[in-house]
mmCIF file of C-alpha atoms in Angstrom:
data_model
loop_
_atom_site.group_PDB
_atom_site.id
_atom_site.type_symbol
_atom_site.label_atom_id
_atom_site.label_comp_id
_atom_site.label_asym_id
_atom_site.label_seq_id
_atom_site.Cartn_x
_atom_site.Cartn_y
_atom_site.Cartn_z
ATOM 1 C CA UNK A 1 -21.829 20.603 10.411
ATOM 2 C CA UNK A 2 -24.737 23.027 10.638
ATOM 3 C CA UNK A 3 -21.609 25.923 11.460
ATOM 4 C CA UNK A 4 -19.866 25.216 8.115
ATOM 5 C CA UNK A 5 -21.260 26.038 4.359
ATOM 6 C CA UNK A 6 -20.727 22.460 2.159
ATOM 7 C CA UNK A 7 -18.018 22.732 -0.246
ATOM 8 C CA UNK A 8 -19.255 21.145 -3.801
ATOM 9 C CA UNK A 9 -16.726 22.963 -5.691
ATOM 10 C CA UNK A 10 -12.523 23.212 -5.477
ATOM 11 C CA UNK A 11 -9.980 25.542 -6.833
ATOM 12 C CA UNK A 12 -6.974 23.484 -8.354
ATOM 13 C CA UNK A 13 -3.875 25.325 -7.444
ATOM 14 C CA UNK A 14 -1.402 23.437 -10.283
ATOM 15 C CA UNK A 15 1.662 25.500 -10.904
ATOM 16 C CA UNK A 16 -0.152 29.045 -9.527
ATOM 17 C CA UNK A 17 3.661 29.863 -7.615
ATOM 18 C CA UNK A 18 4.881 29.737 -11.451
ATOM 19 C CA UNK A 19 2.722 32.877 -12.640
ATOM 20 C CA UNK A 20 5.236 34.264 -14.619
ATOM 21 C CA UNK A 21 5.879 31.280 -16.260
ATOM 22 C CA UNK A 22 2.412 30.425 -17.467
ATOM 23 C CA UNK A 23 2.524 30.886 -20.755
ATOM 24 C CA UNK A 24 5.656 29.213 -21.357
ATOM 25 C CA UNK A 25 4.923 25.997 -19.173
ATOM 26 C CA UNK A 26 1.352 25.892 -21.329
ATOM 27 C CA UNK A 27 3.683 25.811 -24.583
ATOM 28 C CA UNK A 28 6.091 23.324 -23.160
ATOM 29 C CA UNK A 29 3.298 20.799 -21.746
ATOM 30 C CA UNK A 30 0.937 21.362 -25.327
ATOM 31 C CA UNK A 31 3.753 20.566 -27.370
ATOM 32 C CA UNK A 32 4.542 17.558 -25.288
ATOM 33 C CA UNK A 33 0.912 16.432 -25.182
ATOM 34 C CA UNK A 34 0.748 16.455 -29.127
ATOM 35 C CA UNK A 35 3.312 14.436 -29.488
ATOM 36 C CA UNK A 36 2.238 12.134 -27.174
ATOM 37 C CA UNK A 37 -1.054 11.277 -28.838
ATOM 38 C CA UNK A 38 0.869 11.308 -31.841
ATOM 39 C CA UNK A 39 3.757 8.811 -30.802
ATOM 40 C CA UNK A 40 1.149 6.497 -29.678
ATOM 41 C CA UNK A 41 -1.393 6.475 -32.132
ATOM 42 C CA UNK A 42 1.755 6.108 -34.763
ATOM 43 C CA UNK A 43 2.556 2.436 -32.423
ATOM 44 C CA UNK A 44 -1.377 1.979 -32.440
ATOM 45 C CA UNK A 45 -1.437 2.366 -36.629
ATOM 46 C CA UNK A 46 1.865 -0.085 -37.189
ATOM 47 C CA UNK A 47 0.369 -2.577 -35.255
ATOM 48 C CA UNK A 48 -2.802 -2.261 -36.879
ATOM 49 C CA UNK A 49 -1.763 -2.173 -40.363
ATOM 50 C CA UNK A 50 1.396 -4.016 -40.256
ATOM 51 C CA UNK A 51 1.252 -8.495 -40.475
ATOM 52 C CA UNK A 52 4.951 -8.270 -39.357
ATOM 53 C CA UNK A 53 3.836 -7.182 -35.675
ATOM 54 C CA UNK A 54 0.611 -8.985 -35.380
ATOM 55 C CA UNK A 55 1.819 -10.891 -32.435
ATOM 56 C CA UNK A 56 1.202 -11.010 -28.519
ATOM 57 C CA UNK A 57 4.221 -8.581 -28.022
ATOM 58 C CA UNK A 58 2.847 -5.951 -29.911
ATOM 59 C CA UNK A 59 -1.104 -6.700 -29.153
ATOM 60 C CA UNK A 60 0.003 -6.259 -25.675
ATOM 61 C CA UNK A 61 2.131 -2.636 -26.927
ATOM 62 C CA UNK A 62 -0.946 -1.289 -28.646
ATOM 63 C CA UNK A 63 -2.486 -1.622 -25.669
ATOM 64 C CA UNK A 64 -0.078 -0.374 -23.615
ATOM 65 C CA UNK A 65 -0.570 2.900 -26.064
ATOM 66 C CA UNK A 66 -3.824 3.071 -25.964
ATOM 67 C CA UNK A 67 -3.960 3.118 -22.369
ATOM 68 C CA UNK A 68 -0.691 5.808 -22.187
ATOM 69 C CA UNK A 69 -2.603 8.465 -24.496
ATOM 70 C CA UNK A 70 -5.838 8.078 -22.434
ATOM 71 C CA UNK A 71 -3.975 8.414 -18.599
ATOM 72 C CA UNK A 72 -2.318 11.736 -20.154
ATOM 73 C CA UNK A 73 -5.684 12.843 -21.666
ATOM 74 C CA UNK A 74 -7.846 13.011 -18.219
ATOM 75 C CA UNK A 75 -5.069 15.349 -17.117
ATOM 76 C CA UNK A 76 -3.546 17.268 -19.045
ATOM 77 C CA UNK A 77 -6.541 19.115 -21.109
ATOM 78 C CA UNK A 78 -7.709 20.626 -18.030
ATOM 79 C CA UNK A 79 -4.168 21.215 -16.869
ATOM 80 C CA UNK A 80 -3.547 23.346 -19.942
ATOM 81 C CA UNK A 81 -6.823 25.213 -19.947
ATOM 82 C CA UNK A 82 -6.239 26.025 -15.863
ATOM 83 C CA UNK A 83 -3.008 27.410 -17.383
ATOM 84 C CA UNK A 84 -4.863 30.442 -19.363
ATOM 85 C CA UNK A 85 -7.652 30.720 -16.957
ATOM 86 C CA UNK A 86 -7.999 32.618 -13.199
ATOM 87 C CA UNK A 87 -11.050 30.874 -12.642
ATOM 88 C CA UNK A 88 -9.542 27.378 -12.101
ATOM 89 C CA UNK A 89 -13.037 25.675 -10.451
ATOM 90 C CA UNK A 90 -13.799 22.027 -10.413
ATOM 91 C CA UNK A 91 -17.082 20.499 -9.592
ATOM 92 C CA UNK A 92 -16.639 17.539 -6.686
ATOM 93 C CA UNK A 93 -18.352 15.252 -9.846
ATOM 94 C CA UNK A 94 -15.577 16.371 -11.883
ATOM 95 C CA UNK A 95 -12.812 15.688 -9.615
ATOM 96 C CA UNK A 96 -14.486 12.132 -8.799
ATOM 97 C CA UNK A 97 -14.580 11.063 -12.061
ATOM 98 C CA UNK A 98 -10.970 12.564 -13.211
ATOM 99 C CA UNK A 99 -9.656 11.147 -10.196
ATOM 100 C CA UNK A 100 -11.483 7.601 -11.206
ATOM 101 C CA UNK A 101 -10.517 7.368 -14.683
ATOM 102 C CA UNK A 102 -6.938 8.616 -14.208
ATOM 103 C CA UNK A 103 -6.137 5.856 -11.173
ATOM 104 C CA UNK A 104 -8.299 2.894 -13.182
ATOM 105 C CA UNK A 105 -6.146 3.816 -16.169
ATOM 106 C CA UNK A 106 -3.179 3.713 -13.734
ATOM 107 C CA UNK A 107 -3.940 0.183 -12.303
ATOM 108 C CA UNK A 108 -4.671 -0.988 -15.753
ATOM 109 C CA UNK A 109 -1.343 -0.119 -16.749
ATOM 110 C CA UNK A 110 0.422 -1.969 -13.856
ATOM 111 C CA UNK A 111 -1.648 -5.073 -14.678
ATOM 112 C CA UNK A 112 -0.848 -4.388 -18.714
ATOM 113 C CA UNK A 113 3.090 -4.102 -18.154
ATOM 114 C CA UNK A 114 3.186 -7.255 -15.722
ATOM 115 C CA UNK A 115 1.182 -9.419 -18.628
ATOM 116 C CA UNK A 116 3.818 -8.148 -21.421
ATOM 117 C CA UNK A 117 6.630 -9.456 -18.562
ATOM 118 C CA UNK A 118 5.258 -12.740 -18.626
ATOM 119 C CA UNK A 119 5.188 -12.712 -22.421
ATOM 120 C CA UNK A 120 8.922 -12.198 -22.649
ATOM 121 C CA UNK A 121 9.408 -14.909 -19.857
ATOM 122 C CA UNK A 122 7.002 -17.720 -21.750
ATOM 123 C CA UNK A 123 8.934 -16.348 -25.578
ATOM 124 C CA UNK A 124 12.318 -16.904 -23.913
ATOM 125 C CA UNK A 125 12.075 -19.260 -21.088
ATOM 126 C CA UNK A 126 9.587 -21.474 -23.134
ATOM 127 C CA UNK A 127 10.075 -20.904 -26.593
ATOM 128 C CA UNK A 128 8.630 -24.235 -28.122
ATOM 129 C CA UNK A 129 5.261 -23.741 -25.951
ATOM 130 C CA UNK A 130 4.920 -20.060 -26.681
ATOM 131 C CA UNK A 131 2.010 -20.136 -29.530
ATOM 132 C CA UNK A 132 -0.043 -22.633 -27.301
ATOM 133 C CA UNK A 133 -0.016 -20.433 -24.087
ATOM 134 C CA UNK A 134 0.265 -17.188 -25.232
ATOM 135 C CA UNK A 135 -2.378 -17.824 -28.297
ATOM 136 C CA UNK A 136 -4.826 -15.282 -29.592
ATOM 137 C CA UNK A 137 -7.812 -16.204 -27.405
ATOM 138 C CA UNK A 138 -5.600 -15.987 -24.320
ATOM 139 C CA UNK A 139 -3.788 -12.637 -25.001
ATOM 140 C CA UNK A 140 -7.323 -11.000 -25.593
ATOM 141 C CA UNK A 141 -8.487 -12.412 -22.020
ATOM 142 C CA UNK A 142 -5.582 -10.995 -20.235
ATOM 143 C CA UNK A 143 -5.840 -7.818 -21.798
ATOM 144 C CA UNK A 144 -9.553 -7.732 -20.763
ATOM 145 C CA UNK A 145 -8.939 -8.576 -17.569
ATOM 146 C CA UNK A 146 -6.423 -6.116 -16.986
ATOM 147 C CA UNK A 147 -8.930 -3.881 -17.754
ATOM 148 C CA UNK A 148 -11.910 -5.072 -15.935
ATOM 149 C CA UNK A 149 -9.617 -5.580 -12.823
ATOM 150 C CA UNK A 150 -8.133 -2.035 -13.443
ATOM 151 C CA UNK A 151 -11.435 0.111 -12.796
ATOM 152 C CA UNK A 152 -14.053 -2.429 -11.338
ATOM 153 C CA UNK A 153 -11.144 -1.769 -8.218
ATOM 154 C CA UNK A 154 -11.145 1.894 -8.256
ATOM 155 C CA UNK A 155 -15.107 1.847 -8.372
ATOM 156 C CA UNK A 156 -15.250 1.104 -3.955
ATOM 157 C CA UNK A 157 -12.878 4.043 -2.815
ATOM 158 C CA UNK A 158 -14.659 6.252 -5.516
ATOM 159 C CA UNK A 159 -18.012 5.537 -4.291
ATOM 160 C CA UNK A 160 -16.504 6.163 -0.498
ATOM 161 C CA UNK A 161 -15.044 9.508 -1.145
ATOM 162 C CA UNK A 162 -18.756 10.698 -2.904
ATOM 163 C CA UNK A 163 -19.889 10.223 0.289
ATOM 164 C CA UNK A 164 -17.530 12.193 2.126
ATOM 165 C CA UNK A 165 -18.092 15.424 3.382
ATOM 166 C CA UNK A 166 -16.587 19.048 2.479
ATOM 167 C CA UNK A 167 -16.534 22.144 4.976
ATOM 168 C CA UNK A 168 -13.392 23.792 4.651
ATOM 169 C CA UNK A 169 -10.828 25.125 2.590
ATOM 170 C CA UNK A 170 -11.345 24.175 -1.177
ATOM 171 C CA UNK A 171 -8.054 24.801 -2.253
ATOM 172 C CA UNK A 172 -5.959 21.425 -4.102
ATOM 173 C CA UNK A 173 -2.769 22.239 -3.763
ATOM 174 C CA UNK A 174 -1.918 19.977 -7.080
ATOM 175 C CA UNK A 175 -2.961 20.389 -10.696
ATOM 176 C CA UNK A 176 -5.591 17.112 -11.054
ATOM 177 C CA UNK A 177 -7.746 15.538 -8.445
ATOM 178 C CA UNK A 178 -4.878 13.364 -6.777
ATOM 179 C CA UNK A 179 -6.196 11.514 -3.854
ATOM 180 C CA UNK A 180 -3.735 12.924 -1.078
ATOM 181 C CA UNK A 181 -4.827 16.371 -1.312
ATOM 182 C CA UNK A 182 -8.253 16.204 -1.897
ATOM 183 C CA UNK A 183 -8.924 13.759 0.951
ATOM 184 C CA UNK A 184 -7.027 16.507 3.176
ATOM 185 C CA UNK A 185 -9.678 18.978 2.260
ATOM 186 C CA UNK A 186 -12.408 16.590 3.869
ATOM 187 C CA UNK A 187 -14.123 17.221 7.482
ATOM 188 C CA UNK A 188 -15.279 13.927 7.618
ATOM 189 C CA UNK A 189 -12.986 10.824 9.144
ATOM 190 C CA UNK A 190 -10.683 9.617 6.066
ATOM 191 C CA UNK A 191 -8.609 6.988 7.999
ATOM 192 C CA UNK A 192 -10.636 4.141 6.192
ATOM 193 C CA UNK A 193 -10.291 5.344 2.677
ATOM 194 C CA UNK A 194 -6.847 6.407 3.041
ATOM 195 C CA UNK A 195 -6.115 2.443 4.653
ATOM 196 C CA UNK A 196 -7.802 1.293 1.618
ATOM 197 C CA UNK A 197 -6.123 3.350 -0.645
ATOM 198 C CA UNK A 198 -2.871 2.529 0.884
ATOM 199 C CA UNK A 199 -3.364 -0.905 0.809
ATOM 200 C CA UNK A 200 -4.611 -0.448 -3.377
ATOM 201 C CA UNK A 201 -1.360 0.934 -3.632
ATOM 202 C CA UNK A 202 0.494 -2.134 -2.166
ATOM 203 C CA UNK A 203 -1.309 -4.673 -4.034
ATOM 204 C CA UNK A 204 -1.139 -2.753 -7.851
ATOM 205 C CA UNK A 205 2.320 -1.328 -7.199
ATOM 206 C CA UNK A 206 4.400 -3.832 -5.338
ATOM 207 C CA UNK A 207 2.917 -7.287 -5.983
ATOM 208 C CA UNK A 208 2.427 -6.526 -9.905
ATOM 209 C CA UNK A 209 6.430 -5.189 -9.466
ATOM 210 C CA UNK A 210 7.084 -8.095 -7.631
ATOM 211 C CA UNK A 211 5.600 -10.809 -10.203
ATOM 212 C CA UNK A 212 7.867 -8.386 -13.053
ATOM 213 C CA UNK A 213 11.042 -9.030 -11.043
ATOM 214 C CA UNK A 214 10.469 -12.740 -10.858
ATOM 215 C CA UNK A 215 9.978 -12.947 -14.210
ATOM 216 C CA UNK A 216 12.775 -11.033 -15.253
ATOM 217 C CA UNK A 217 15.359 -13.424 -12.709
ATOM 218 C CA UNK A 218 13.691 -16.476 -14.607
ATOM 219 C CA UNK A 219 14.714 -14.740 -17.813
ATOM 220 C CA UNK A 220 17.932 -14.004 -16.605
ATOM 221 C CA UNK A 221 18.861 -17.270 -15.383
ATOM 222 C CA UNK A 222 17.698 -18.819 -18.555
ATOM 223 C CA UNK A 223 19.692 -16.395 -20.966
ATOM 224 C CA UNK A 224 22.640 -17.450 -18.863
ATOM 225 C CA UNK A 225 22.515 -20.659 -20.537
ATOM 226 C CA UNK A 226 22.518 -19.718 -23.776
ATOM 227 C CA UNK A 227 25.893 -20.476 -24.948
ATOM 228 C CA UNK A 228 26.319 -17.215 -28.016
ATOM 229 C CA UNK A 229 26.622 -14.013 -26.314
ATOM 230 C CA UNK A 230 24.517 -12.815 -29.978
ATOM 231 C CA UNK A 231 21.680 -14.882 -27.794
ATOM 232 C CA UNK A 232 22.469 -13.537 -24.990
ATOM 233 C CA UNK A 233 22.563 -9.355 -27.120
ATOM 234 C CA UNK A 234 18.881 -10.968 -28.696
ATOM 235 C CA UNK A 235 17.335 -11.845 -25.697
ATOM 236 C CA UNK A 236 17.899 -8.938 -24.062
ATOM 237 C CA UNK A 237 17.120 -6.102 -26.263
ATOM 238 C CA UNK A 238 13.412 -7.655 -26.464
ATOM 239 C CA UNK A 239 13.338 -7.242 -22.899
ATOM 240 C CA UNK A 240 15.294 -3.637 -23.031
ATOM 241 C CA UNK A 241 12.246 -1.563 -23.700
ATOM 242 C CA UNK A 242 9.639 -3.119 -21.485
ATOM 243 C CA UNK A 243 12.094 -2.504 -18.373
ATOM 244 C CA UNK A 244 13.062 0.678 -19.505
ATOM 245 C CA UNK A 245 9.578 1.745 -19.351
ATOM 246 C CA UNK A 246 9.168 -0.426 -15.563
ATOM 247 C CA UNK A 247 11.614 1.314 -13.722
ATOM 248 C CA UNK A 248 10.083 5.078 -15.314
ATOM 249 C CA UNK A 249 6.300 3.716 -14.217
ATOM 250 C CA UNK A 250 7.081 2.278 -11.156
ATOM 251 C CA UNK A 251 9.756 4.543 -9.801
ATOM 252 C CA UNK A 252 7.210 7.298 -10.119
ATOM 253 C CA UNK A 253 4.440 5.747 -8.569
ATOM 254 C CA UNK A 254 6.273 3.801 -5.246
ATOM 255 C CA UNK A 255 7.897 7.983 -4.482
ATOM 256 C CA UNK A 256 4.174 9.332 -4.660
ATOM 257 C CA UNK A 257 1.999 6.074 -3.132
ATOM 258 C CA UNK A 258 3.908 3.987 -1.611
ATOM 259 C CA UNK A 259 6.751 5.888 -0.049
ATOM 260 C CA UNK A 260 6.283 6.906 3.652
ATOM 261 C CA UNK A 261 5.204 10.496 4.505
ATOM 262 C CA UNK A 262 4.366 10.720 0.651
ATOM 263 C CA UNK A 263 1.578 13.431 1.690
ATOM 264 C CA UNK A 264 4.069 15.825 3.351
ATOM 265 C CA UNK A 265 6.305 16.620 -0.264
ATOM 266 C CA UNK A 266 3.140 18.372 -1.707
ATOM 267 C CA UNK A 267 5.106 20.263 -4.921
ATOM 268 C CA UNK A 268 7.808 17.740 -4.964
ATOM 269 C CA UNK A 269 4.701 14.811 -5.755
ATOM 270 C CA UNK A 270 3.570 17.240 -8.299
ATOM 271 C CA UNK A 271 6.569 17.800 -10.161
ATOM 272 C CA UNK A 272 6.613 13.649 -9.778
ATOM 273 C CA UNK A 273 3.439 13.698 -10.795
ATOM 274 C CA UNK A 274 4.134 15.726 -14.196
ATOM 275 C CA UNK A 275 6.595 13.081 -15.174
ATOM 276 C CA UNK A 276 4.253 10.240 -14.947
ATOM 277 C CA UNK A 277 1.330 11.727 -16.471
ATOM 278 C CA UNK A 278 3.295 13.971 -19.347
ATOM 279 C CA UNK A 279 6.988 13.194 -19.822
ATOM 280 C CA UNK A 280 6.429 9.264 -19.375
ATOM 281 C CA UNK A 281 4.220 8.533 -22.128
ATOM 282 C CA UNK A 282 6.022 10.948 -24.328
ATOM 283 C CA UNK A 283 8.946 8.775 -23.850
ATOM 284 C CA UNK A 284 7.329 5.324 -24.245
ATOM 285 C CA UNK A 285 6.337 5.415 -28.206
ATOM 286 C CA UNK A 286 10.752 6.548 -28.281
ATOM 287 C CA UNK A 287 11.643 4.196 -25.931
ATOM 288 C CA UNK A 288 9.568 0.720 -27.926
ATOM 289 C CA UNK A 289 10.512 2.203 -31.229
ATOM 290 C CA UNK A 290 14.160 3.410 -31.396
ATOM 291 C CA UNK A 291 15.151 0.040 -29.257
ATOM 292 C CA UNK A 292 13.195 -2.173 -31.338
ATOM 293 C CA UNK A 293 14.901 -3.025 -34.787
ATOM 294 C CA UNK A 294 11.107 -4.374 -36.207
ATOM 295 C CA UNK A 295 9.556 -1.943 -35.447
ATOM 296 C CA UNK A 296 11.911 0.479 -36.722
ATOM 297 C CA UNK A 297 11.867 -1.406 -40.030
ATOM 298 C CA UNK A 298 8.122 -1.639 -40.130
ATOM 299 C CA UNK A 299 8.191 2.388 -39.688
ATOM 300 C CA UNK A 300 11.234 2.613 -42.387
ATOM 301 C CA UNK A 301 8.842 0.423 -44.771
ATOM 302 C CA UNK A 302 5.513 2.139 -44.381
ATOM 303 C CA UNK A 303 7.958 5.780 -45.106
ATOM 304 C CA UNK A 304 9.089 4.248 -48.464
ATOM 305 C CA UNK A 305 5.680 3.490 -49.284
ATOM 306 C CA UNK A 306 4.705 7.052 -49.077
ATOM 307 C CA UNK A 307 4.518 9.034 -52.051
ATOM 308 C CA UNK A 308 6.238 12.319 -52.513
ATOM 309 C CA UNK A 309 5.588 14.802 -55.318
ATOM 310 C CA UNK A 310 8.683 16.190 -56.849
ATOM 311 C CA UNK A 311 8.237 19.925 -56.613
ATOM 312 C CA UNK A 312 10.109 20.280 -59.586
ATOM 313 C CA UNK A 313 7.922 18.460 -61.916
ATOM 314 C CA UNK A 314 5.008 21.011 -63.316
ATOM 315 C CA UNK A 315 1.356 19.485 -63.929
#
């Protein structure tokens, strides 16, 4: 070690092959970004304001925004200010703690979306026990514990890769602190903290996925038996936009975690990437509101309520 100089600092790369398109991808991604935070905090403010959705489906989808607006925000800032800057330099703290609070977040929202599937299953598999098991008191301590489960479990491979040492290149080939390529950067031995990280992905990715898919073939089987096929249209449009937004969360993440070789497809993960941490929660506030015929009346309400000046009257 005493041949190398430490590296404490790294050069994100992000979209530096697009050069000539810098100014055009910054628009694109700021625009996007906006609307995100706006599309969210608009679910956020119904659900706040509105009695009509002051239930465990939309406690649970308030959270669900909350959580969207903050994954995109420990990104996509620094993404866009990288995009009008040549001097694209990241402190290793920096990168530790972006790369903490963007996979906690990520966890959290695994954990988040598998709670609102077993809300649909207990509203439609169990209708007449629904307000006794999903009550106030218990929807408040599974979205806490989504949380506290989220980052308290990203808090062991963070500490592990503080520790790690840094020799070589400094160059991320991505636009964030993604674990893949900043672990390849290391000179010390990463096969422990990429087993662990592997096997983080497993357990938040496939066995929350898995507990969503049997709950969605118990919901299945039980709208089966409803004899109207109106039921059968009602039960599953409540279920429409929560697996809408499943396949788009997990299809990203199993391609760039889970997959095999996953480290080799370096601008193909990043393009990947861009979906889940831009385009995604762009789409999510469309996705729960256009397919959602309350909340699309709570949104036509609170319009009407508005008051607009007729710009021909004169004061």
């Amino acid at each position: 070690m005493n041949n190398f100089s430490v590296v404490r600092e790294f050069v994100l790369l992000g979209f530096s092959h697009l050069h000539e398109f810098q100014i055009l991808l910054f628009a694109f991604i700021l625009l996007i970004y906006v609307l995100t935070v706006l599309g969210n905090l608009a679910i956020i403010t119904l659900t706040c304001l509105d009695s009509r959705l002051h239930s465990p489906m939309y406690f649970f989808l308030c959270n669900f925004s909350l959580m969207e607006m903050l994954v995109t925000s420990t990104v996509v800032p620094r993404m866009l200010a990288d995009l009008l800057s040549t001097h694209k330099i990241m402190s290793l703290a920096e990168c530790l703690i972006q790369s903490f609070f963007y996979f906690s977040l990520g966890c959290t929202s695994f954990f988040i979306l598998t709670v609102m599937a077993f809300d649909r299953y207990v509203a439609i598999c169990r209708p007449l026990h629904y307000p006794t098991i999903m009550s106030g008191p218990v929807c408040v301590k599974l979205v806490v514990a989504s949380w506290v489960v989220g980052f308290l479990s990203i808090i062991s491979p963070t500490l592990q890769k503080s520790q790690l040492w840094f020799c070589g290149a400094n160059v991320i080939d991505h636009y964030f602190c993604d674990s893949a390529p900043f672990l390849k950067l290391s000179c010390s031995d990463i096969r422990h903290i990429e087993h662990k990280d592997f096997f983080l992905s497993l357990l938040f990715v496939l066995a929350t996925m898995l507990l969503i898919v049997v709950s969605y073939v118990l919901i299945v089987a039980a709208v089966l038996h409803i004899p109207s096929s109106s039921g059968h249209q009602k039960a599953f449009s409540t279920c429409a936009s929560h697996l809408t937004v499943v396949i788009l969360g997990y299809g990203s993440a199993i391609f760039i975690y889970v997959r095999p070789g996953k480290g080799r497809s370096t601008h193909l993960n990043k393009v990947v990437a861009l979906l889940t941490a831009v385009v995604t929660p762009f789409l999510n506030p469309f996705i729960f509101t256009f397919r959602n015929e309350k909340v699309k009346k709570v949104l036509e309400d609170m319009t009407k309520r508005i008051p607009f000046r007729d710009p021909a009257v004169r004061r």
